[in-house]
């Protein structure tokens, strides 16, 4: 029913105030993705959430668009070249990326660069739109791309490192990767060895004591002695490291390999996942250093890739044509179907072109390879090709990951304002995937132990624990954030902590140790631990990103659903997380949606607020595809009763403030946050172990082996006033981005002059942010990319840490005069400037390419060694056998005890025929997720409703003709669609292009009698435990930066022809 | 010599990404009205595929264009008498099923559905009678090879080249063919109109329908072999692509060109000798039509042509425009653009650079080095897209000009690759393609850099 704005806002505000009072502010949440494409609309709502203490849920990792390999390898969220840099590439591989469809405006660069003699190779299971442009098309079986890349790595290591070393490649990996670093080997009961931890300065008793456990070491080729290079994490956060955090090796010549004739060797046991329980034993050259048996990452890498050298024991392939052992070209052919000779040739061409062109070989990689459960291993095998050939940090070379649209170029300002860090710190930022995994109860349907995917060569850490047990463990160790955090209202805890007279963090740790205070995620189905109020804006959660859509409907919303999966039987249930017999249905009290169109989210929302579109409001936009920041400007005013997001959140804040009087007033909120990347929190847990205190009677230490705790004062009556003004903390405490702090003191003055000052109230005298234009102005003024003074200040600060030899201060002075104000962006898109916020250089005559500051100015990557990592030595990486790049096949759902559920029977099909196929959901033409493919023109140019693409062979097997209605059914749900039969599809795989909404032309399912679902109705969340690791260098949480992916590519489904009579 | 000027277009199919932005912006601009729901002045076909309306290239069925009767051109649909006798019962018109039944959705249901156990959806409704409908065909049904071998068997070109093409996963190929009205030099639609409503503008050759004179006989629909004239069932008159003449007159490119995301469209002036058109359209050998049409085009740098143009009243600016015309360069200087279905004898003026890719792929399968420049030329016959298919589209089946055009594109890539990698230029590359290194680099500028002000 329709109500007026006042009533709607009052209902929403009352729900917020009631929930905060009764359950706590962390039982409220906000979801709004992709700030880059309308920064102010995102920031105003996120800022509101931060001011009331509600968590914002991350999107980039939740969408599985975040390539976890990026933080793992680079210590960075995602930093990629703009599309114009494709033009600079001499060799371009499009690997799982359908550029004409998903990067439509930029595809012309790819088409045109071929005329410059660029060679284009497309790797895609279907004859995709991109394949039309390919000089070569490789079509491995879906999800086996890692095997292709591992074999290419085998060829490159064999020919360009071992057989005939290329000086440029060797020099690159010595300076810019962890390959020369020393790794200890630990002896196994079977006599073999396991790759262990990096040898550190602490082990070797070298260098300053401060931070010594965070200084991995290498051997110097000149004298073979262990030496401590600069630039490691130990130099980043310690007093001793000031001026030393750089990649300048001075006289040191890193020893890449310990291999020498007649030298000592040891056999390491390495997993192979292409065979059940498989391992290979291969020798590596070793020495005893600092009392330990060590080898180099490079030596381990050659063993992993199966590249033999004389004198090493173990089983090695006899040649490229040996299909029995990883990672030869013949071995990959068995797995992928791609001819071995072609893989060999392309690998060779790739490396030769990189050699000739100085690193201008590029891999555009996309969701086709990034949305799998094991995508991090796939990506690491791709990145290895680029690192080995010296392409990363070079214009025209390196990785070009385009999935999602995450790049907020004016980062510092947006981050400061969207987290309300100018008023209160810290804010609650939640990793989306574990949030939904826990609160939509998808874990209750998971029937396998986390160890089902452990390495056969691993230490066996997971035993029979359920993945949700690991999620809870990662929360209590401070690895991942977790909201609601505690089993009690954090406002009550804040009050009690204050009353105790103790340090609030210590008090809370004591309560936990005494067993009086529990973590909410250890009993997520308890009523007091549910999320209660969720606001979704600029997003279509329920129709688009909700992997395990039917479980969202059932448990979060309490709506009807099409899932038929059974819950885990008692023996497969969690060991540490409480199992409640009756799963809750309908946890949310209020789903509030702001939108300008009808979606599944608005259909299921309790309250829908009509929002203005992009062309009815002022906002800012940027992207990773081009170097500009530009304005959205209203072409018309919001029609009818629509309001901008900015106006809506300000209206909501005012009403919350009014209702808070006498109810909430000023409260003290006990806020728990994870150990965060690019802060000293990332050196909380040395050695990459699992320092769990639960069960061993030890009291946890906040910020060390449990989350950091802070008491935040919140005056709930002042929310609206603070929302509309720039607070004082940015000037006082600085704004910190990626570990660099700048103080916007002149900017605050400039903003006051530009925007006026608050005349009274809680923000009296502060610069006003009471219009969307002023908020945009503030984002630009507070960011280095658009304000050269801040860029220069940040680069100077960085220079102090990295040392004057890096020339970073000089880089800063080159951009210090640049300044972009909002009216500039309204006139035309404005190119941003180089800044400490990003890793690449850009200039009018230079395209943006990531990590060029690292390669050209010796600035370390934000990793443990300060270099790009092949090797990850955390305990959980060893458990999963992923310390090094490795091929892991797509999940075998049957082997993982994925039951058929009460899967709707074959009677649904007239003739009982069905095919079981891999179910893939790539991005479609003519839409940004669900937007705007239900538009009549787009539907007319397509098939007018939901379709599933199916191969000629599979269609024939079930008697399906083109445009027949079919049903795709699996335990998670049902999709009703029409078939598009095409020979461009490989047999055994179907595509349902992303987000064909249930809004348009979706009949009722013959199997269930209810409305057919969306593409995510056949998926269910599976959390990869290694993504939960935290508190350890680059393996530390940051929102939208690092966290478990909401992957969905490994799904399988059964397809049947259904009755051609449909009912709507 | 009777010099006339024509605004012509070239589309580089090697760059088309199949995004259909041209179709959408054209439709929004020109045919977003009742009566024109099914009208797509611009459409983009996936080839192989049936095209729109389906199978339009089958002139045995649709009787579009001209045929040679002795040495005389007559409309394939018959002479004036035959056409008059069929005024009221023309069997050679595509029907609703050959286009599609336009539809919309009951969007209202999403907000007005009564409270129920299930979420509402918007079911399809016919835009013809408003009744519930099922979507069974559309204007782009075979996008990206949708429909598979069974549907694609209806592609008239495939039928022509017979069993050479196998619709198998491993051998898949496709490319996109954007189409607008050809604004022919010898338009059969104009000839077919009993009311004299269709005309070709003298100043720029754009073919238009005089809405006041049109009586809705629809003979033009039959006469046009490209099926680019549509009947507005609201007004009862014919409508067609106007080459966005109001924009052209204001010095702006057509909407489809302006919004082309792949940057593959080129617009420009071509001078031609109107006296030669009739003869050129009537050369007996269909395969000679491409050459004959090229023979009508005049070199704007030739002083005699310029003088004749001035005498014919063509403004000096137009002669200048003809000299810098990217369309003339691609068609006549570099010979990489080819006409669409010259065998219809209408002398079409929207030409196409055939798609090159993927080429190395085919070579790799034969074990050859796909990077070797010498191999690239030999390889064109083994292109994943059969050259015969392209030849049936562009040269009445003559593979020679197609191979030559593709060879020039390949030579450009090979030449520029050496430059890109800092290697010594190899003069043989250009020579083998019948060009100079300088020409290859000029062509590269036009095709690769493709700056806005040089495309239009």
PDB file of C-alpha atoms in Angstrom, chain A residues 2 87-91 100-101 104-120 124-137 139-140 342 345 349 353 356-357 360 560 598 603-604 925-926 934-945 949 952-953 961-963 965 978 980-987 993 997-1004 1009-1011 1064, chain B residues 12-21 23-24 27-28 40 46 100 103-105 107 110-111 117-124 127 133-152 166-176 261-263 355-362 364-365 368-371 384 409 412-414 416-417 420-421 423 444 447-450:
ATOM      1  CA  UNK A   2       1.063   3.572  -0.578  1.00  0.00           C
ATOM      2  CA  UNK A  87      46.773  -0.611 -26.776  1.00  0.00           C
ATOM      3  CA  UNK A  88      50.315  -0.761 -25.410  1.00  0.00           C
ATOM      4  CA  UNK A  89      50.291  -4.554 -25.210  1.00  0.00           C
ATOM      5  CA  UNK A  90      52.077  -6.563 -27.867  1.00  0.00           C
ATOM      6  CA  UNK A  91      50.422  -9.815 -26.763  1.00  0.00           C
ATOM      7  CA  UNK A 100      32.886  -6.921 -26.090  1.00  0.00           C
ATOM      8  CA  UNK A 101      30.020  -7.845 -23.771  1.00  0.00           C
ATOM      9  CA  UNK A 104      31.575  -2.765 -24.254  1.00  0.00           C
ATOM     10  CA  UNK A 105      32.710   0.886 -24.428  1.00  0.00           C
ATOM     11  CA  UNK A 106      36.357  -0.125 -24.188  1.00  0.00           C
ATOM     12  CA  UNK A 107      36.353  -3.110 -26.517  1.00  0.00           C
ATOM     13  CA  UNK A 108      37.451  -0.978 -29.459  1.00  0.00           C
ATOM     14  CA  UNK A 109      40.952  -0.718 -27.957  1.00  0.00           C
ATOM     15  CA  UNK A 110      41.260  -4.473 -28.273  1.00  0.00           C
ATOM     16  CA  UNK A 111      39.898  -4.496 -31.824  1.00  0.00           C
ATOM     17  CA  UNK A 112      42.235  -1.685 -32.829  1.00  0.00           C
ATOM     18  CA  UNK A 113      45.404  -2.825 -31.088  1.00  0.00           C
ATOM     19  CA  UNK A 114      45.403  -5.903 -33.331  1.00  0.00           C
ATOM     20  CA  UNK A 115      46.101  -3.539 -36.220  1.00  0.00           C
ATOM     21  CA  UNK A 116      49.260  -2.547 -34.377  1.00  0.00           C
ATOM     22  CA  UNK A 117      50.331  -6.137 -34.660  1.00  0.00           C
ATOM     23  CA  UNK A 118      49.087  -7.253 -31.295  1.00  0.00           C
ATOM     24  CA  UNK A 119      48.289 -10.931 -31.155  1.00  0.00           C
ATOM     25  CA  UNK A 120      45.036 -11.856 -29.415  1.00  0.00           C
ATOM     26  CA  UNK A 124      36.792 -19.375 -23.290  1.00  0.00           C
ATOM     27  CA  UNK A 125      34.669 -22.510 -23.124  1.00  0.00           C
ATOM     28  CA  UNK A 126      32.111 -21.112 -25.584  1.00  0.00           C
ATOM     29  CA  UNK A 127      32.628 -19.385 -28.906  1.00  0.00           C
ATOM     30  CA  UNK A 128      32.122 -16.050 -27.174  1.00  0.00           C
ATOM     31  CA  UNK A 129      31.798 -12.561 -28.605  1.00  0.00           C
ATOM     32  CA  UNK A 130      35.450 -11.989 -27.794  1.00  0.00           C
ATOM     33  CA  UNK A 131      36.456 -15.087 -29.718  1.00  0.00           C
ATOM     34  CA  UNK A 132      35.367 -13.341 -32.887  1.00  0.00           C
ATOM     35  CA  UNK A 133      38.484 -11.172 -32.465  1.00  0.00           C
ATOM     36  CA  UNK A 134      40.867 -13.944 -31.557  1.00  0.00           C
ATOM     37  CA  UNK A 135      43.847 -15.084 -33.520  1.00  0.00           C
ATOM     38  CA  UNK A 136      43.588 -18.241 -31.488  1.00  0.00           C
ATOM     39  CA  UNK A 137      40.785 -19.757 -29.459  1.00  0.00           C
ATOM     40  CA  UNK A 139      38.523 -23.847 -25.079  1.00  0.00           C
ATOM     41  CA  UNK A 140      39.466 -25.796 -21.989  1.00  0.00           C
ATOM     42  CA  UNK A 342      49.258 -25.322 -28.721  1.00  0.00           C
ATOM     43  CA  UNK A 345      53.584 -22.731 -28.507  1.00  0.00           C
ATOM     44  CA  UNK A 349      55.206 -16.873 -27.887  1.00  0.00           C
ATOM     45  CA  UNK A 353      56.976 -11.331 -26.913  1.00  0.00           C
ATOM     46  CA  UNK A 356      61.244  -8.611 -27.079  1.00  0.00           C
ATOM     47  CA  UNK A 357      58.870  -5.900 -25.931  1.00  0.00           C
ATOM     48  CA  UNK A 360      54.351  -5.792 -22.853  1.00  0.00           C
ATOM     49  CA  UNK A 560       8.273 -19.024   0.366  1.00  0.00           C
ATOM     50  CA  UNK A 598      10.978  -2.636  -9.569  1.00  0.00           C
ATOM     51  CA  UNK A 603       9.186  -6.907  -4.445  1.00  0.00           C
ATOM     52  CA  UNK A 604      10.330  -8.567  -1.216  1.00  0.00           C
ATOM     53  CA  UNK A 925      24.850  -8.329 -23.208  1.00  0.00           C
ATOM     54  CA  UNK A 926      22.780  -5.233 -22.541  1.00  0.00           C
ATOM     55  CA  UNK A 934      13.894  -5.940 -18.636  1.00  0.00           C
ATOM     56  CA  UNK A 935      13.651  -2.804 -20.751  1.00  0.00           C
ATOM     57  CA  UNK A 936      11.374  -3.601 -23.688  1.00  0.00           C
ATOM     58  CA  UNK A 937      13.911  -2.708 -26.382  1.00  0.00           C
ATOM     59  CA  UNK A 938      16.544  -4.959 -24.873  1.00  0.00           C
ATOM     60  CA  UNK A 939      14.045  -7.771 -24.391  1.00  0.00           C
ATOM     61  CA  UNK A 940      12.958  -7.371 -27.995  1.00  0.00           C
ATOM     62  CA  UNK A 941      16.529  -7.656 -29.242  1.00  0.00           C
ATOM     63  CA  UNK A 942      16.944 -10.749 -27.093  1.00  0.00           C
ATOM     64  CA  UNK A 943      14.470 -13.573 -26.596  1.00  0.00           C
ATOM     65  CA  UNK A 944      11.875 -11.703 -24.551  1.00  0.00           C
ATOM     66  CA  UNK A 945      12.420 -13.481 -21.277  1.00  0.00           C
ATOM     67  CA  UNK A 949      21.946 -21.480 -23.509  1.00  0.00           C
ATOM     68  CA  UNK A 952      23.033 -28.989 -29.550  1.00  0.00           C
ATOM     69  CA  UNK A 953      24.026 -32.341 -28.047  1.00  0.00           C
ATOM     70  CA  UNK A 961      14.151 -27.614 -29.517  1.00  0.00           C
ATOM     71  CA  UNK A 962      15.189 -23.982 -29.657  1.00  0.00           C
ATOM     72  CA  UNK A 963      12.839 -21.755 -27.624  1.00  0.00           C
ATOM     73  CA  UNK A 965      10.439 -24.047 -22.111  1.00  0.00           C
ATOM     74  CA  UNK A 978      13.401 -21.012 -22.508  1.00  0.00           C
ATOM     75  CA  UNK A 980      18.532 -21.216 -26.699  1.00  0.00           C
ATOM     76  CA  UNK A 981      20.106 -24.090 -28.564  1.00  0.00           C
ATOM     77  CA  UNK A 982      23.459 -23.241 -30.097  1.00  0.00           C
ATOM     78  CA  UNK A 983      26.514 -25.005 -31.394  1.00  0.00           C
ATOM     79  CA  UNK A 984      28.695 -22.305 -29.872  1.00  0.00           C
ATOM     80  CA  UNK A 985      28.067 -24.001 -26.503  1.00  0.00           C
ATOM     81  CA  UNK A 986      30.198 -26.927 -25.404  1.00  0.00           C
ATOM     82  CA  UNK A 987      28.324 -30.095 -24.481  1.00  0.00           C
ATOM     83  CA  UNK A 993      23.300 -15.227 -18.291  1.00  0.00           C
ATOM     84  CA  UNK A 997      14.927 -11.278 -13.127  1.00  0.00           C
ATOM     85  CA  UNK A 998      11.751 -13.040 -12.053  1.00  0.00           C
ATOM     86  CA  UNK A 999       9.949  -9.803 -12.866  1.00  0.00           C
ATOM     87  CA  UNK A1000       9.482 -10.379 -16.568  1.00  0.00           C
ATOM     88  CA  UNK A1001       7.988 -13.399 -18.301  1.00  0.00           C
ATOM     89  CA  UNK A1002       8.796 -15.953 -15.611  1.00  0.00           C
ATOM     90  CA  UNK A1003       6.077 -18.598 -15.381  1.00  0.00           C
ATOM     91  CA  UNK A1004       5.322 -20.862 -12.472  1.00  0.00           C
ATOM     92  CA  UNK A1009       3.977 -24.712  -8.663  1.00  0.00           C
ATOM     93  CA  UNK A1010       5.708 -21.549  -7.531  1.00  0.00           C
ATOM     94  CA  UNK A1011       7.358 -18.766  -9.519  1.00  0.00           C
ATOM     95  CA  UNK A1064       1.924 -16.996 -14.958  1.00  0.00           C
TER      96      UNK A1064
ATOM     97  CA  UNK B  12      34.462  -2.212 -40.712  1.00  0.00           C
ATOM     98  CA  UNK B  13      33.062  -5.598 -39.747  1.00  0.00           C
ATOM     99  CA  UNK B  14      36.415  -6.555 -38.317  1.00  0.00           C
ATOM    100  CA  UNK B  15      35.673  -4.139 -35.464  1.00  0.00           C
ATOM    101  CA  UNK B  16      31.970  -4.701 -34.866  1.00  0.00           C
ATOM    102  CA  UNK B  17      31.357  -6.060 -31.364  1.00  0.00           C
ATOM    103  CA  UNK B  18      27.663  -6.766 -31.896  1.00  0.00           C
ATOM    104  CA  UNK B  19      26.496  -4.436 -29.135  1.00  0.00           C
ATOM    105  CA  UNK B  20      23.470  -3.179 -31.101  1.00  0.00           C
ATOM    106  CA  UNK B  21      23.841   0.344 -29.760  1.00  0.00           C
ATOM    107  CA  UNK B  23      19.969  -0.248 -33.503  1.00  0.00           C
ATOM    108  CA  UNK B  24      18.779   1.116 -30.194  1.00  0.00           C
ATOM    109  CA  UNK B  27      15.072   3.185 -32.953  1.00  0.00           C
ATOM    110  CA  UNK B  28      14.855   5.705 -30.145  1.00  0.00           C
ATOM    111  CA  UNK B  40      14.390  -1.358 -37.417  1.00  0.00           C
ATOM    112  CA  UNK B  46      24.789 -12.335 -36.464  1.00  0.00           C
ATOM    113  CA  UNK B 100       7.864 -10.896 -35.607  1.00  0.00           C
ATOM    114  CA  UNK B 103       5.164  -7.497 -27.756  1.00  0.00           C
ATOM    115  CA  UNK B 104       5.313  -5.726 -24.423  1.00  0.00           C
ATOM    116  CA  UNK B 105       4.692  -6.841 -20.863  1.00  0.00           C
ATOM    117  CA  UNK B 107       4.322  -4.309 -16.174  1.00  0.00           C
ATOM    118  CA  UNK B 110       4.206  -5.820 -10.682  1.00  0.00           C
ATOM    119  CA  UNK B 111       2.611  -3.057  -8.676  1.00  0.00           C
ATOM    120  CA  UNK B 117       1.496 -16.493  -1.969  1.00  0.00           C
ATOM    121  CA  UNK B 118       3.910 -15.875  -4.802  1.00  0.00           C
ATOM    122  CA  UNK B 119       5.763 -12.908  -6.265  1.00  0.00           C
ATOM    123  CA  UNK B 120       4.175 -11.286  -9.303  1.00  0.00           C
ATOM    124  CA  UNK B 121       5.715 -11.243 -12.754  1.00  0.00           C
ATOM    125  CA  UNK B 122       4.990  -9.254 -15.908  1.00  0.00           C
ATOM    126  CA  UNK B 123       3.704 -11.665 -18.569  1.00  0.00           C
ATOM    127  CA  UNK B 124       4.079 -10.871 -22.268  1.00  0.00           C
ATOM    128  CA  UNK B 127       1.390  -5.189 -29.180  1.00  0.00           C
ATOM    129  CA  UNK B 133       1.160 -13.956 -26.127  1.00  0.00           C
ATOM    130  CA  UNK B 134       4.164 -16.218 -26.286  1.00  0.00           C
ATOM    131  CA  UNK B 135       7.404 -14.839 -27.637  1.00  0.00           C
ATOM    132  CA  UNK B 136       8.382 -17.075 -30.517  1.00  0.00           C
ATOM    133  CA  UNK B 137      10.414 -14.811 -32.764  1.00  0.00           C
ATOM    134  CA  UNK B 138      12.162 -11.470 -32.703  1.00  0.00           C
ATOM    135  CA  UNK B 139      14.239  -9.074 -34.794  1.00  0.00           C
ATOM    136  CA  UNK B 140      17.519 -10.516 -33.520  1.00  0.00           C
ATOM    137  CA  UNK B 141      16.542 -14.078 -32.813  1.00  0.00           C
ATOM    138  CA  UNK B 142      19.833 -15.678 -33.805  1.00  0.00           C
ATOM    139  CA  UNK B 143      22.075 -13.247 -31.923  1.00  0.00           C
ATOM    140  CA  UNK B 144      25.419 -14.928 -31.196  1.00  0.00           C
ATOM    141  CA  UNK B 145      24.404 -18.063 -33.100  1.00  0.00           C
ATOM    142  CA  UNK B 146      21.252 -18.611 -31.078  1.00  0.00           C
ATOM    143  CA  UNK B 147      19.070 -21.292 -32.604  1.00  0.00           C
ATOM    144  CA  UNK B 148      21.937 -23.479 -33.687  1.00  0.00           C
ATOM    145  CA  UNK B 149      22.314 -25.486 -36.866  1.00  0.00           C
ATOM    146  CA  UNK B 150      18.622 -26.146 -37.305  1.00  0.00           C
ATOM    147  CA  UNK B 151      17.734 -22.466 -37.321  1.00  0.00           C
ATOM    148  CA  UNK B 152      20.838 -21.309 -39.136  1.00  0.00           C
ATOM    149  CA  UNK B 166      29.625 -27.431 -40.608  1.00  0.00           C
ATOM    150  CA  UNK B 167      27.788 -26.055 -37.647  1.00  0.00           C
ATOM    151  CA  UNK B 168      29.911 -27.768 -35.057  1.00  0.00           C
ATOM    152  CA  UNK B 169      31.220 -26.466 -31.763  1.00  0.00           C
ATOM    153  CA  UNK B 170      34.838 -26.838 -32.750  1.00  0.00           C
ATOM    154  CA  UNK B 171      34.293 -25.112 -36.092  1.00  0.00           C
ATOM    155  CA  UNK B 172      32.082 -22.310 -34.798  1.00  0.00           C
ATOM    156  CA  UNK B 173      32.446 -18.911 -36.353  1.00  0.00           C
ATOM    157  CA  UNK B 174      30.403 -15.777 -36.386  1.00  0.00           C
ATOM    158  CA  UNK B 175      30.536 -12.110 -37.165  1.00  0.00           C
ATOM    159  CA  UNK B 176      28.120  -9.249 -37.007  1.00  0.00           C
ATOM    160  CA  UNK B 261      30.671   1.924 -29.681  1.00  0.00           C
ATOM    161  CA  UNK B 262      33.044  -0.137 -31.792  1.00  0.00           C
ATOM    162  CA  UNK B 263      34.004   2.931 -33.832  1.00  0.00           C
ATOM    163  CA  UNK B 355      36.123  -9.462 -40.933  1.00  0.00           C
ATOM    164  CA  UNK B 356      39.661 -10.788 -40.707  1.00  0.00           C
ATOM    165  CA  UNK B 357      39.620 -12.819 -37.569  1.00  0.00           C
ATOM    166  CA  UNK B 358      40.356 -15.377 -36.484  1.00  0.00           C
ATOM    167  CA  UNK B 359      43.128 -16.260 -38.804  1.00  0.00           C
ATOM    168  CA  UNK B 360      46.132 -17.561 -36.938  1.00  0.00           C
ATOM    169  CA  UNK B 361      43.839 -20.107 -35.371  1.00  0.00           C
ATOM    170  CA  UNK B 362      43.329 -21.849 -38.659  1.00  0.00           C
ATOM    171  CA  UNK B 364      47.869 -23.208 -35.917  1.00  0.00           C
ATOM    172  CA  UNK B 365      45.725 -26.207 -36.645  1.00  0.00           C
ATOM    173  CA  UNK B 368      52.139 -23.552 -39.345  1.00  0.00           C
ATOM    174  CA  UNK B 369      53.594 -20.570 -37.572  1.00  0.00           C
ATOM    175  CA  UNK B 370      50.704 -18.176 -37.320  1.00  0.00           C
ATOM    176  CA  UNK B 371      52.994 -15.246 -36.673  1.00  0.00           C
ATOM    177  CA  UNK B 384      37.696 -19.829 -39.707  1.00  0.00           C
ATOM    178  CA  UNK B 409      44.475  -6.102 -43.543  1.00  0.00           C
ATOM    179  CA  UNK B 412      48.950  -4.068 -42.187  1.00  0.00           C
ATOM    180  CA  UNK B 413      49.071  -6.176 -39.036  1.00  0.00           C
ATOM    181  CA  UNK B 414      52.305  -7.865 -40.026  1.00  0.00           C
ATOM    182  CA  UNK B 416      52.866  -2.835 -37.789  1.00  0.00           C
ATOM    183  CA  UNK B 417      53.884  -5.766 -35.594  1.00  0.00           C
ATOM    184  CA  UNK B 420      55.629  -2.381 -32.546  1.00  0.00           C
ATOM    185  CA  UNK B 421      58.435  -4.721 -31.540  1.00  0.00           C
ATOM    186  CA  UNK B 423      62.174  -4.680 -35.654  1.00  0.00           C
ATOM    187  CA  UNK B 444      46.441   1.849 -40.131  1.00  0.00           C
ATOM    188  CA  UNK B 447      41.384   1.816 -39.107  1.00  0.00           C
ATOM    189  CA  UNK B 448      43.350   1.651 -35.864  1.00  0.00           C
ATOM    190  CA  UNK B 449      43.589   5.203 -34.586  1.00  0.00           C
ATOM    191  CA  UNK B 450      40.206   5.882 -36.174  1.00  0.00           C
TER     192      UNK B 450
END
